[in-house]
Amino acid sequence: MKVDTLNVNYIIDGTLKVKPTKMFYEQLDEDKMQNIHFKIQLNNQHIYSNSSNSTEYAIKYLQKELPDNISIACCQSCRHGNFNPYGDMENQVFCLKDKTPRNRDEVVEIFSKQDKSLERRIRKLLDFCKDYKPISPNEKYTYNDWGLEKLS
């Protein structure tokens, strides 16, 4: 089992804070991991996420374990972070902060043109930038299922 310590951004009681978070995983080959899970210590409490073979779901499982006053602030939870509707790589999301798609069809149109800018838009799920804004379906369409599905 490998362990990486990541500096993850969290919004705690409305304030952005960076907290070291441990990511545990088994490396199968260069691009494939399994049994991915996270651990964070907040005050005297250790929080563990459920394990997943997908980074996307491991991050969602971590969010599920966090208290209601804490949310992960990252590209995966950002309104600008869109998944590729044709399929994307593990731990990959695309920043469309300068685009304003109104629905899934418009996101499909952006990706179907295979715009050269897509290469520079690639982000890792836990990346963060100053333009972060939480996903808000009432304000901007995001092709991303953060918070929309029930996790067991």
CSV table of C-alpha atoms in Angstrom, one decimal:
chain,number,residue,atom,x,y,z
A,1,MET,CA,0.0,0.0,0.0
A,2,LYS,CA,1.4,3.4,-1.0
A,3,VAL,CA,0.7,6.6,0.9
A,4,ASP,CA,0.9,10.2,-0.4
A,5,THR,CA,0.3,13.3,1.7
A,6,LEU,CA,-1.7,15.8,-0.3
A,7,ASN,CA,-2.4,19.4,0.6
A,8,VAL,CA,-6.2,19.5,0.1
A,9,ASN,CA,-8.4,22.6,0.2
A,10,TYR,CA,-11.4,22.5,2.5
A,11,ILE,CA,-14.0,25.1,3.3
A,12,ILE,CA,-14.5,24.9,7.0
A,13,ASP,CA,-17.3,27.0,8.5
A,14,GLY,CA,-17.1,29.3,5.4
A,15,THR,CA,-13.3,29.7,5.5
A,16,LEU,CA,-10.9,28.2,3.0
A,17,LYS,CA,-8.2,26.1,4.7
A,18,VAL,CA,-5.5,23.8,3.4
A,19,LYS,CA,-5.2,20.5,5.4
A,20,PRO,CA,-2.7,17.7,4.8
A,21,THR,CA,-4.7,14.6,3.8
A,22,LYS,CA,-3.3,11.1,3.3
A,23,MET,CA,-4.2,9.2,0.2
A,24,PHE,CA,-3.7,5.4,0.5
A,25,TYR,CA,-3.7,3.2,-2.6
A,26,GLU,CA,-2.3,0.2,-4.4
A,27,GLN,CA,-0.5,0.9,-7.6
A,28,LEU,CA,-1.3,-1.7,-10.2
A,29,ASP,CA,0.6,-0.1,-13.1
A,30,GLU,CA,1.6,3.4,-14.2
A,31,ASP,CA,-2.0,4.6,-14.7
A,32,LYS,CA,-4.1,2.2,-12.6
A,33,MET,CA,-4.7,2.3,-8.9
A,34,GLN,CA,-7.1,0.4,-6.6
A,35,ASN,CA,-8.2,0.5,-3.0
A,36,ILE,CA,-8.0,4.3,-3.0
A,37,HIS,CA,-9.0,5.9,0.3
A,38,PHE,CA,-8.3,9.0,2.3
A,39,LYS,CA,-7.6,9.9,5.9
A,40,ILE,CA,-7.6,13.4,7.4
A,41,GLN,CA,-7.1,14.5,11.0
A,42,LEU,CA,-9.3,17.4,12.1
A,43,ASN,CA,-8.7,18.5,15.7
A,44,ASN,CA,-8.5,15.2,17.5
A,45,GLN,CA,-10.8,13.4,15.1
A,46,HIS,CA,-9.5,11.0,12.4
A,47,ILE,CA,-11.8,10.8,9.4
A,48,TYR,CA,-11.4,7.8,7.0
A,49,SER,CA,-13.2,7.5,3.6
A,50,ASN,CA,-14.5,4.2,2.2
A,51,SER,CA,-12.2,2.6,-0.4
A,52,SER,CA,-12.8,2.8,-4.1
A,53,ASN,CA,-11.0,1.8,-7.3
A,54,SER,CA,-11.8,5.2,-8.7
A,55,THR,CA,-10.2,8.5,-7.5
A,56,GLU,CA,-13.5,10.3,-8.3
A,57,TYR,CA,-15.5,8.1,-5.9
A,58,ALA,CA,-12.8,8.0,-3.2
A,59,ILE,CA,-13.0,11.8,-3.1
A,60,LYS,CA,-16.8,11.6,-2.9
A,61,TYR,CA,-16.6,9.0,-0.1
A,62,LEU,CA,-14.3,11.4,1.8
A,63,GLN,CA,-16.8,14.3,1.4
A,64,LYS,CA,-19.5,12.0,2.7
A,65,GLU,CA,-17.6,11.3,5.9
A,66,LEU,CA,-16.9,15.0,6.6
A,67,PRO,CA,-19.0,16.9,9.0
A,68,ASP,CA,-21.7,19.2,7.4
A,69,ASN,CA,-19.7,22.3,8.0
A,70,ILE,CA,-16.8,21.1,5.9
A,71,SER,CA,-16.6,20.6,2.2
A,72,ILE,CA,-13.8,19.7,-0.2
A,73,ALA,CA,-12.8,22.7,-2.4
A,74,CYS,CA,-11.3,21.2,-5.6
A,75,CYS,CA,-11.7,21.0,-9.4
A,76,GLN,CA,-14.1,18.0,-8.9
A,77,SER,CA,-16.4,20.1,-6.7
A,78,CYS,CA,-16.0,23.3,-8.8
A,79,ARG,CA,-18.7,24.7,-11.1
A,80,HIS,CA,-16.0,25.1,-13.8
A,81,GLY,CA,-14.9,21.4,-13.5
A,82,ASN,CA,-16.6,19.4,-16.3
A,83,PHE,CA,-16.1,15.8,-17.1
A,84,ASN,CA,-15.6,14.8,-20.8
A,85,PRO,CA,-18.9,13.4,-22.0
A,86,TYR,CA,-17.0,11.0,-24.3
A,87,GLY,CA,-15.0,9.7,-21.4
A,88,ASP,CA,-12.0,10.9,-19.5
A,89,MET,CA,-9.0,9.4,-17.9
A,90,GLU,CA,-8.7,8.5,-14.2
A,91,ASN,CA,-8.3,11.6,-11.9
A,92,GLN,CA,-9.1,14.0,-14.8
A,93,VAL,CA,-11.5,16.9,-15.1
A,94,PHE,CA,-11.6,19.9,-17.6
A,95,CYS,CA,-11.7,23.5,-16.5
A,96,LEU,CA,-14.3,25.4,-18.6
A,97,LYS,CA,-14.2,28.6,-16.5
A,98,ASP,CA,-14.3,30.8,-19.6
A,99,LYS,CA,-17.2,28.9,-21.2
A,100,THR,CA,-20.9,29.0,-20.3
A,101,PRO,CA,-22.5,25.8,-21.4
A,102,ARG,CA,-26.2,25.8,-20.6
A,103,ASN,CA,-26.8,22.1,-20.9
A,104,ARG,CA,-25.3,18.7,-21.6
A,105,ASP,CA,-25.6,19.2,-25.4
A,106,GLU,CA,-23.5,22.3,-25.3
A,107,VAL,CA,-20.8,20.5,-23.3
A,108,VAL,CA,-20.9,17.7,-25.9
A,109,GLU,CA,-20.4,20.3,-28.6
A,110,ILE,CA,-17.3,21.8,-26.9
A,111,PHE,CA,-15.7,18.3,-26.6
A,112,SER,CA,-16.8,17.1,-30.1
A,113,LYS,CA,-14.9,19.9,-31.8
A,114,GLN,CA,-11.7,18.6,-30.1
A,115,ASP,CA,-10.6,22.1,-29.5
A,116,LYS,CA,-6.8,22.4,-29.0
A,117,SER,CA,-7.5,24.3,-25.8
A,118,LEU,CA,-8.7,21.0,-24.1
A,119,GLU,CA,-5.1,20.0,-23.5
A,120,ARG,CA,-4.5,23.0,-21.3
A,121,ARG,CA,-7.8,22.6,-19.6
A,122,ILE,CA,-7.0,19.3,-18.0
A,123,ARG,CA,-6.9,19.3,-14.2
A,124,LYS,CA,-6.6,16.6,-11.5
A,125,LEU,CA,-9.7,16.2,-9.4
A,126,LEU,CA,-8.1,17.6,-6.2
A,127,ASP,CA,-6.5,20.6,-8.0
A,128,PHE,CA,-7.6,24.1,-6.8
A,129,CYS,CA,-7.3,27.6,-8.2
A,130,LYS,CA,-8.4,31.1,-7.2
A,131,ASP,CA,-11.4,30.9,-9.6
A,132,TYR,CA,-13.0,28.1,-7.5
A,133,LYS,CA,-16.7,28.3,-7.1
A,134,PRO,CA,-18.9,25.5,-5.7
A,135,ILE,CA,-21.1,23.7,-8.1
A,136,SER,CA,-24.5,25.5,-8.3
A,137,PRO,CA,-26.9,24.2,-10.9
A,138,ASN,CA,-29.1,27.3,-10.5
A,139,GLU,CA,-26.2,29.6,-11.5
A,140,LYS,CA,-24.2,27.6,-14.1
A,141,TYR,CA,-24.5,24.2,-15.8
A,142,THR,CA,-21.7,21.8,-14.9
A,143,TYR,CA,-21.3,18.4,-16.6
A,144,ASN,CA,-20.3,16.7,-13.3
A,145,ASP,CA,-22.1,14.5,-10.9
A,146,TRP,CA,-20.6,15.9,-7.7
A,147,GLY,CA,-23.2,15.7,-4.9
A,148,LEU,CA,-26.0,14.6,-7.3
A,149,GLU,CA,-25.9,10.8,-6.6
A,150,LYS,CA,-26.5,8.8,-3.5
A,151,LEU,CA,-23.4,7.0,-2.2
A,152,SER,CA,-23.9,3.9,-0.2
